Short mmCIF file of C-alpha atoms and ligand atoms in Angstrom, two decimals:
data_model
loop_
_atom_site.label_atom_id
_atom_site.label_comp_id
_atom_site.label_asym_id
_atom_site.label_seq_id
_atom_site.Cartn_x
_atom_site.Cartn_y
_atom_site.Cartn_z
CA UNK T 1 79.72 70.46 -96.23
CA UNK T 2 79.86 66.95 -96.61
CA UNK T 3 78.97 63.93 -94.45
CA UNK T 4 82.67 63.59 -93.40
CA UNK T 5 82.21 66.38 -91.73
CA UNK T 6 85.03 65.94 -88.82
CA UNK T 7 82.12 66.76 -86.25
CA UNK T 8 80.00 64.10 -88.06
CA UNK T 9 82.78 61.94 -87.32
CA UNK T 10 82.66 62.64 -83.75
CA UNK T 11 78.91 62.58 -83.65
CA UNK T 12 77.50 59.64 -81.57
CA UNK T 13 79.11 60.15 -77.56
CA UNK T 14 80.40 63.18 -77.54
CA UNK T 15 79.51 65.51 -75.28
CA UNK T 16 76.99 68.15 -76.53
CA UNK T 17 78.02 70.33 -74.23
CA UNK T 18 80.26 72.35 -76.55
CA UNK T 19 77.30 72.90 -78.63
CA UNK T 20 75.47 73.96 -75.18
CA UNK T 21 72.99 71.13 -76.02
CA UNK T 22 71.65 69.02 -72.76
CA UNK T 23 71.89 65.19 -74.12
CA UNK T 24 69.75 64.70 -70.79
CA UNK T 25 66.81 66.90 -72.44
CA UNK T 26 66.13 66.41 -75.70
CA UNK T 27 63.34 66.52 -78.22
CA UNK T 28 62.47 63.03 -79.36
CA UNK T 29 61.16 64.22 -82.01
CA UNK T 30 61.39 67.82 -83.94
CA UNK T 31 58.89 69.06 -87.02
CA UNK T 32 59.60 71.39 -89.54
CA UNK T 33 57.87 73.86 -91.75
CA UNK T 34 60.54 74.73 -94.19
CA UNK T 35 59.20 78.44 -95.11
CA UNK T 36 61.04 80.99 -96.88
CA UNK T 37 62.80 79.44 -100.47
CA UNK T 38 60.71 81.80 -102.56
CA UNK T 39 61.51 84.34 -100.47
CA UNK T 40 65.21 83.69 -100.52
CA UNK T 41 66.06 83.13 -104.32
CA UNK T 42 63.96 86.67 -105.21
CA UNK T 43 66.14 88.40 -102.92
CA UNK T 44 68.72 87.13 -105.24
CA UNK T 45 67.37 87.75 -108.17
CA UNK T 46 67.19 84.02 -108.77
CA UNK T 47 64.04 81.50 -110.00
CA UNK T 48 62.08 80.48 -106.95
CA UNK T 49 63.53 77.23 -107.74
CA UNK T 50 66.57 78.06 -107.00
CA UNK T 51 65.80 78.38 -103.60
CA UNK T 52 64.15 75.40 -103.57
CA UNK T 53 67.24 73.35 -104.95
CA UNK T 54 69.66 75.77 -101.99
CA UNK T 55 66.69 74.16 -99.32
CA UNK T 56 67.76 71.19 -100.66
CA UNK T 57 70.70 72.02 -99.24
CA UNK T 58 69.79 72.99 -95.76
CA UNK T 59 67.95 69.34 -95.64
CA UNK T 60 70.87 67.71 -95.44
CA UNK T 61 72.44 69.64 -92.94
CA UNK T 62 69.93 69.64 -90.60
CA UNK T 63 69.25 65.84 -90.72
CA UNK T 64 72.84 65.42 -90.25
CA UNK T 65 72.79 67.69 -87.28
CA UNK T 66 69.66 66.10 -85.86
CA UNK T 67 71.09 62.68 -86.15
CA UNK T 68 74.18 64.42 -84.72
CA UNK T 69 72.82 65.42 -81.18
CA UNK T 70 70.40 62.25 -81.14
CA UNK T 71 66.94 63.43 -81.96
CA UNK T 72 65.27 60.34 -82.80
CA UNK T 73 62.46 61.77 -85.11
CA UNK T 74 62.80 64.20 -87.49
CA UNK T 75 59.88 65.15 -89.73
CA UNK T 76 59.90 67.68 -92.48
CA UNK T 77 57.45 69.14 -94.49
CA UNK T 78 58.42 69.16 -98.35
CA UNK T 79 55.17 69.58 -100.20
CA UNK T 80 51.75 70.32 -98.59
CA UNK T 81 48.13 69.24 -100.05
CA UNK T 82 48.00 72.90 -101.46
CA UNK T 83 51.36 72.94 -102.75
CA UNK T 84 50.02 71.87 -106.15
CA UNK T 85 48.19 75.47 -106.68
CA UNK T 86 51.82 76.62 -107.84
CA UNK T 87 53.01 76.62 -111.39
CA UNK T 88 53.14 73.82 -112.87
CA UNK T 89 57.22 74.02 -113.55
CA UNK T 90 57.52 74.63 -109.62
CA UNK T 91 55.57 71.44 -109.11
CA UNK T 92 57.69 69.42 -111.21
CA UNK T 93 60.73 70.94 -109.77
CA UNK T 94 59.77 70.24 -106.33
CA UNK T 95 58.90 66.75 -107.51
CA UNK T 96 62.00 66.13 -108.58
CA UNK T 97 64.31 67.07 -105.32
CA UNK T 98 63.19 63.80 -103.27
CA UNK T 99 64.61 61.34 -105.58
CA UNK T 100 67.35 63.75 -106.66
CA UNK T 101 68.22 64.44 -102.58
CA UNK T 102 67.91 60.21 -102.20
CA UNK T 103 69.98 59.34 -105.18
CA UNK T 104 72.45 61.48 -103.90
CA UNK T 105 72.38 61.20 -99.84
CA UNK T 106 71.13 57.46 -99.33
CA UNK T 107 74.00 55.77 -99.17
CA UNK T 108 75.27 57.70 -96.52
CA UNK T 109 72.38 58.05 -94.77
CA UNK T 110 71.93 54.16 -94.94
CA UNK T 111 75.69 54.30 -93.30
CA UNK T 112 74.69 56.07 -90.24
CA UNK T 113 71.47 54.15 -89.46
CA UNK T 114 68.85 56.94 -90.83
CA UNK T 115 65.83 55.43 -91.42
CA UNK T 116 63.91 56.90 -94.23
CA UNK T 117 59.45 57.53 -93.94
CA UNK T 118 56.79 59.14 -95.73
CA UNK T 119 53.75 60.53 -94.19
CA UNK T 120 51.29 62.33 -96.83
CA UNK T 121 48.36 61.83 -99.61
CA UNK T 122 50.71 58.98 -101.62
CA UNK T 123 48.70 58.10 -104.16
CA UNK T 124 48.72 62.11 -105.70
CA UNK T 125 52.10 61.84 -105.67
CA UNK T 126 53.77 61.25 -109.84
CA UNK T 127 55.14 57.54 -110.11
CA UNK T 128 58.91 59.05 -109.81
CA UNK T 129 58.79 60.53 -106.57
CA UNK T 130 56.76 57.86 -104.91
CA UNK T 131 59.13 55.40 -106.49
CA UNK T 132 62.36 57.02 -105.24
CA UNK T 133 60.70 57.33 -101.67
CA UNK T 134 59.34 53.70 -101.56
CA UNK T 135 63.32 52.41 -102.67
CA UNK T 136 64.74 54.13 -99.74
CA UNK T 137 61.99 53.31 -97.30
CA UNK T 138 62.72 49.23 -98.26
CA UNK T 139 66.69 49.86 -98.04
CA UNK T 140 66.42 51.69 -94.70
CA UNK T 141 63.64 49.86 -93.14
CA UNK T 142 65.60 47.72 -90.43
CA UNK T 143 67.57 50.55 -89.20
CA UNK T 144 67.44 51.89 -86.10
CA UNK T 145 69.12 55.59 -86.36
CA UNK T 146 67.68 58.86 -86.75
CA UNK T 147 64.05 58.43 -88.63
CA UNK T 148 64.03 61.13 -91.55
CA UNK T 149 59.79 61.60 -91.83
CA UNK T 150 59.27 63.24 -95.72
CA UNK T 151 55.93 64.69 -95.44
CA UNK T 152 54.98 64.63 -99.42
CA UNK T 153 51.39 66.03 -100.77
CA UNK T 154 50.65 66.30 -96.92
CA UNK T 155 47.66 68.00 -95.26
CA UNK T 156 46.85 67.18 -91.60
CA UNK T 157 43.08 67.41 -92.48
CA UNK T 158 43.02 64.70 -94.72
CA UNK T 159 45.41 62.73 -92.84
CA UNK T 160 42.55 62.91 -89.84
CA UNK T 161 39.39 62.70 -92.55
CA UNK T 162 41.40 59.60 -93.66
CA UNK T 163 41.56 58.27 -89.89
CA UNK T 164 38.05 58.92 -88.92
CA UNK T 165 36.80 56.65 -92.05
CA UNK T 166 39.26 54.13 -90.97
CA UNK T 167 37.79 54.01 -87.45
CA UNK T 168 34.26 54.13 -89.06
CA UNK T 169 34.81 51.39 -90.60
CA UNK T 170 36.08 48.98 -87.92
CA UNK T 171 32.82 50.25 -85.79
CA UNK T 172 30.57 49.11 -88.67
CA UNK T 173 32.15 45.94 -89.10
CA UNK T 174 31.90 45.55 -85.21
CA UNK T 175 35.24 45.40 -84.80
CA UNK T 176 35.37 48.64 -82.17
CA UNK T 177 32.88 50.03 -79.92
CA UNK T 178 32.08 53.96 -80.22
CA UNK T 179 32.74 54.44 -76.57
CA UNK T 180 36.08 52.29 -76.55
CA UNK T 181 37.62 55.21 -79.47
CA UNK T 182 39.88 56.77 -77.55
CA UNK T 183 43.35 58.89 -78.45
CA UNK T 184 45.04 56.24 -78.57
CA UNK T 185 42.97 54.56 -81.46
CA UNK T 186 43.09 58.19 -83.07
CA UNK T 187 46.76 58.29 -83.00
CA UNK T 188 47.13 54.51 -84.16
CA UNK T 189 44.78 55.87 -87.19
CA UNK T 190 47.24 58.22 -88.40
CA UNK T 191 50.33 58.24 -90.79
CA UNK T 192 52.01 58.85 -87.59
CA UNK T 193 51.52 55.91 -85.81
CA UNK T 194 54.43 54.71 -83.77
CA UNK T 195 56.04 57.64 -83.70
CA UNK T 196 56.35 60.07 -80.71
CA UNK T 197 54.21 63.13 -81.28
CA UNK T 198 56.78 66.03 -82.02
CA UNK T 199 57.79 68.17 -79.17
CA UNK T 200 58.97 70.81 -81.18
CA UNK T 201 57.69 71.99 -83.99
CA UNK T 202 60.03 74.67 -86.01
CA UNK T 203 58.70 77.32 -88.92
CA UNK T 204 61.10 79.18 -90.63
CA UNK T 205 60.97 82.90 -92.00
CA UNK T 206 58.92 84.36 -89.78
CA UNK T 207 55.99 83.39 -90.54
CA UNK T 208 53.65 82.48 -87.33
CA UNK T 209 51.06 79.82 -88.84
CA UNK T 210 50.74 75.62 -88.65
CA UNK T 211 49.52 75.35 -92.41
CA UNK T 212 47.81 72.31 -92.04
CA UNK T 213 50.96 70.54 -90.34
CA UNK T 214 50.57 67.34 -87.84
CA UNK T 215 47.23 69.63 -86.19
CA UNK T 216 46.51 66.38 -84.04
CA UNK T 217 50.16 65.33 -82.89
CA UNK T 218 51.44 69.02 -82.36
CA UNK T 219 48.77 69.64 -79.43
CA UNK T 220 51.37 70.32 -76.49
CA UNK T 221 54.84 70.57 -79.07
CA UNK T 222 56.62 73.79 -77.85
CA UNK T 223 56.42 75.93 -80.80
CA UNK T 224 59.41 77.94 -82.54
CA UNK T 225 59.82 80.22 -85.17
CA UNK T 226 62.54 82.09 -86.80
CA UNK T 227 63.02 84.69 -89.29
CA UNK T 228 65.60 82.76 -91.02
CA UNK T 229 65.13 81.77 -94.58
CA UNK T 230 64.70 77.96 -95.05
CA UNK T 231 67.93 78.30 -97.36
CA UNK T 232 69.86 80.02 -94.40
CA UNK T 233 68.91 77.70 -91.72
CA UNK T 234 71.98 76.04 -90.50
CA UNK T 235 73.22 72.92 -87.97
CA UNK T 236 73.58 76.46 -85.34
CA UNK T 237 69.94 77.11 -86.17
CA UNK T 238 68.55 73.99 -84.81
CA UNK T 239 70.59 73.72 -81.89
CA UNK T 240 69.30 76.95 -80.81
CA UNK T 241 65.58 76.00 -81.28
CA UNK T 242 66.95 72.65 -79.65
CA UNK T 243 68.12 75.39 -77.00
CA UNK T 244 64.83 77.49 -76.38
CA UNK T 245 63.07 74.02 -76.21
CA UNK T 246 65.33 72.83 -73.16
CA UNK T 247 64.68 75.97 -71.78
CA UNK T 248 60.86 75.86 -71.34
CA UNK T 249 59.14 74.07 -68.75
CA UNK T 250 56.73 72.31 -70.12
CA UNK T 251 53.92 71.18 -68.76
CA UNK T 252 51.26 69.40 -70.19
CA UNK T 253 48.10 71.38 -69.32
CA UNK T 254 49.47 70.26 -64.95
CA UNK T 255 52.04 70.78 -63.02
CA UNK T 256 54.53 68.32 -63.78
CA UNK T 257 56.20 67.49 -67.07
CA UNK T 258 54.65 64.15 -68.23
CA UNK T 259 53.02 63.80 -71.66
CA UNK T 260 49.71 63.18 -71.22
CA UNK T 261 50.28 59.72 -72.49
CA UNK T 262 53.03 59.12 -69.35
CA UNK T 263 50.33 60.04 -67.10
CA UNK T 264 48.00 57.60 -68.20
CA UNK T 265 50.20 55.00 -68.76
CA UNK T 266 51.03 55.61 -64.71
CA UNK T 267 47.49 55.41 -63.55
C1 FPP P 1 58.22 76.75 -98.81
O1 FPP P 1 58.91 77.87 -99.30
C2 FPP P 1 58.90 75.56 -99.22
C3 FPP P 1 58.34 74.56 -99.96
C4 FPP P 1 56.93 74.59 -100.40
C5 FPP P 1 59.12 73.40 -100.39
C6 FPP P 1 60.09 72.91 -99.40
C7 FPP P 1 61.04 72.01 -100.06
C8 FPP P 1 62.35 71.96 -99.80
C9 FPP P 1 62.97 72.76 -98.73
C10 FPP P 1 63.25 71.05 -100.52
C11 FPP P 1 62.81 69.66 -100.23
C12 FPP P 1 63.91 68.76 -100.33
C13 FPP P 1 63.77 67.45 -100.16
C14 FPP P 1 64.98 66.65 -100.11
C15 FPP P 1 62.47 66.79 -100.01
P1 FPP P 1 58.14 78.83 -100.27
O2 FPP P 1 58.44 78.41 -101.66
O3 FPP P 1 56.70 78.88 -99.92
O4 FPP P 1 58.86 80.20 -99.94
P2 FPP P 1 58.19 81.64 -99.96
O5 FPP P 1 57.10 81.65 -98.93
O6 FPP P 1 59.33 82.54 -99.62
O7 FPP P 1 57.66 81.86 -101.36
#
């Protein structure tokens, strides 16, 4: 499928009803473990990179679906800190895809206002891939569209090790007061800053685990998982976890269904 996709076309205003989406109720922002390429190219007697290169694949659909329906956040997680235990050849390979996916998908995704981010360890990452990231970062930086969040050498531990030096450091220079650390200064510390916390987080083939992902901004996400392959996972995939989502009540730890943050901010 390509990005003239007739219901691309359509996209922006149209009701979502015929995809049984409520515009009215919708994630702001939605996280992904993509789980299951390994998985999917043994099954076909294929390379495990193979499956990698058909994820590829399912990248673009999704973030043309999410964009679609009008989630404004879409964060995906393409290579964790332990990633790099796998052969070396995977490694490379998976190196490879973000600046092979960019060179190929930035122009349109400049067209229809995605704005491209990078969350993860960036200095590990080879010259290439950080390269190819940074370029569509600067080309995409003033738009306003969907925000497509590559999370790269990523590991939620070090992202928060990384923010509690950073906070240590503006108490010793007396910059910050222990007692005036707060969330908020926690939140502002991480990669994530500015960005809504995801409220929902989606793992693919069927694996029930975080892995390290976003552990501080997932804290009241409504969780769903699927036995699809990453490969498999289609536009119909995520409006259904899009479904299940509007379908919960959440509720914050209360009654109600303000973010924590909302409540504050109303006090
Ligand atoms: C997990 O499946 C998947 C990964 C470690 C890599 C995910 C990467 C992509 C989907 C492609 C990224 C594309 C872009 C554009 C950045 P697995 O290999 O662990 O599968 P398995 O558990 O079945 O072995």
């Amino acid at each position: 499928m390509g990005w003239m996709n007739p219901r691309w076309g359509m996209r922006k205003g149209q009701p979502l009803s015929s995809l049984h989406v409520n515009p009215g109720n919708l994630p702001r922002h939605v996280a992904i473990i993509m789980d299951g390429n390994g998985r999917w190219a043994h099954r076909r007697g294929l390379p495990r990179v193979a499956g990698h290169r058909a994820g590829m694949k399912a990248v673009k659909e999704v973030t043309r679906a999410a964009d679609e329906i009008g989630i404004q956040v879409l964060t995906l997680y393409a290579f964790s800190t332990e990633n790099w235990k796998r052969p070396r050849e995977e490694v490379d390979y998976l190196m490879r895809l973000p600046q092979e996916f960019l060179d190929r998908e930035l122009q349109e995704l400049d067209e229809h206002g995605v704005r491209v981010r990078l969350i993860g360890e960036t200095d590990g990452l080879p010259p290439h891939t950080l390269r190819a990231v940074e370029a569509a970062m600067g080309r995409t930086r003033n738009n306003t569209g969907l925000i497509l969040n590559f999370a790269l050498n990523y590991g939620a531990r070090a992202e928060l090790v990384n923010a509690v030096r950073s906070i240590a450091r503006r108490v010793k220079d007396g910059e910050l007061r222990p007692e005036d650390v707060d969330e908020a200064t926690i939140s502002a510390a991480l990669q994530t800053r500015g960005l809504p916390d995801p409220d929902l987080l989606i793992r693919t083939s069927g694996e029930l685990r975080i892995s390290n992902f976003l552990l501080w901004q997932i804290a009241y996400s409504e969780l769903w998982f699927t036995d699809v392959l990453w490969p498999d996972f289609t536009r119909e995939h995520l409006f259904e976890a899009v479904r299940a989502y509007q379908s919960r009540q959440r509720r914050f730890g209360g009654v109600d269904s303000l973010p924590p943050s909302d409540v504050h901010s109303g006090q």
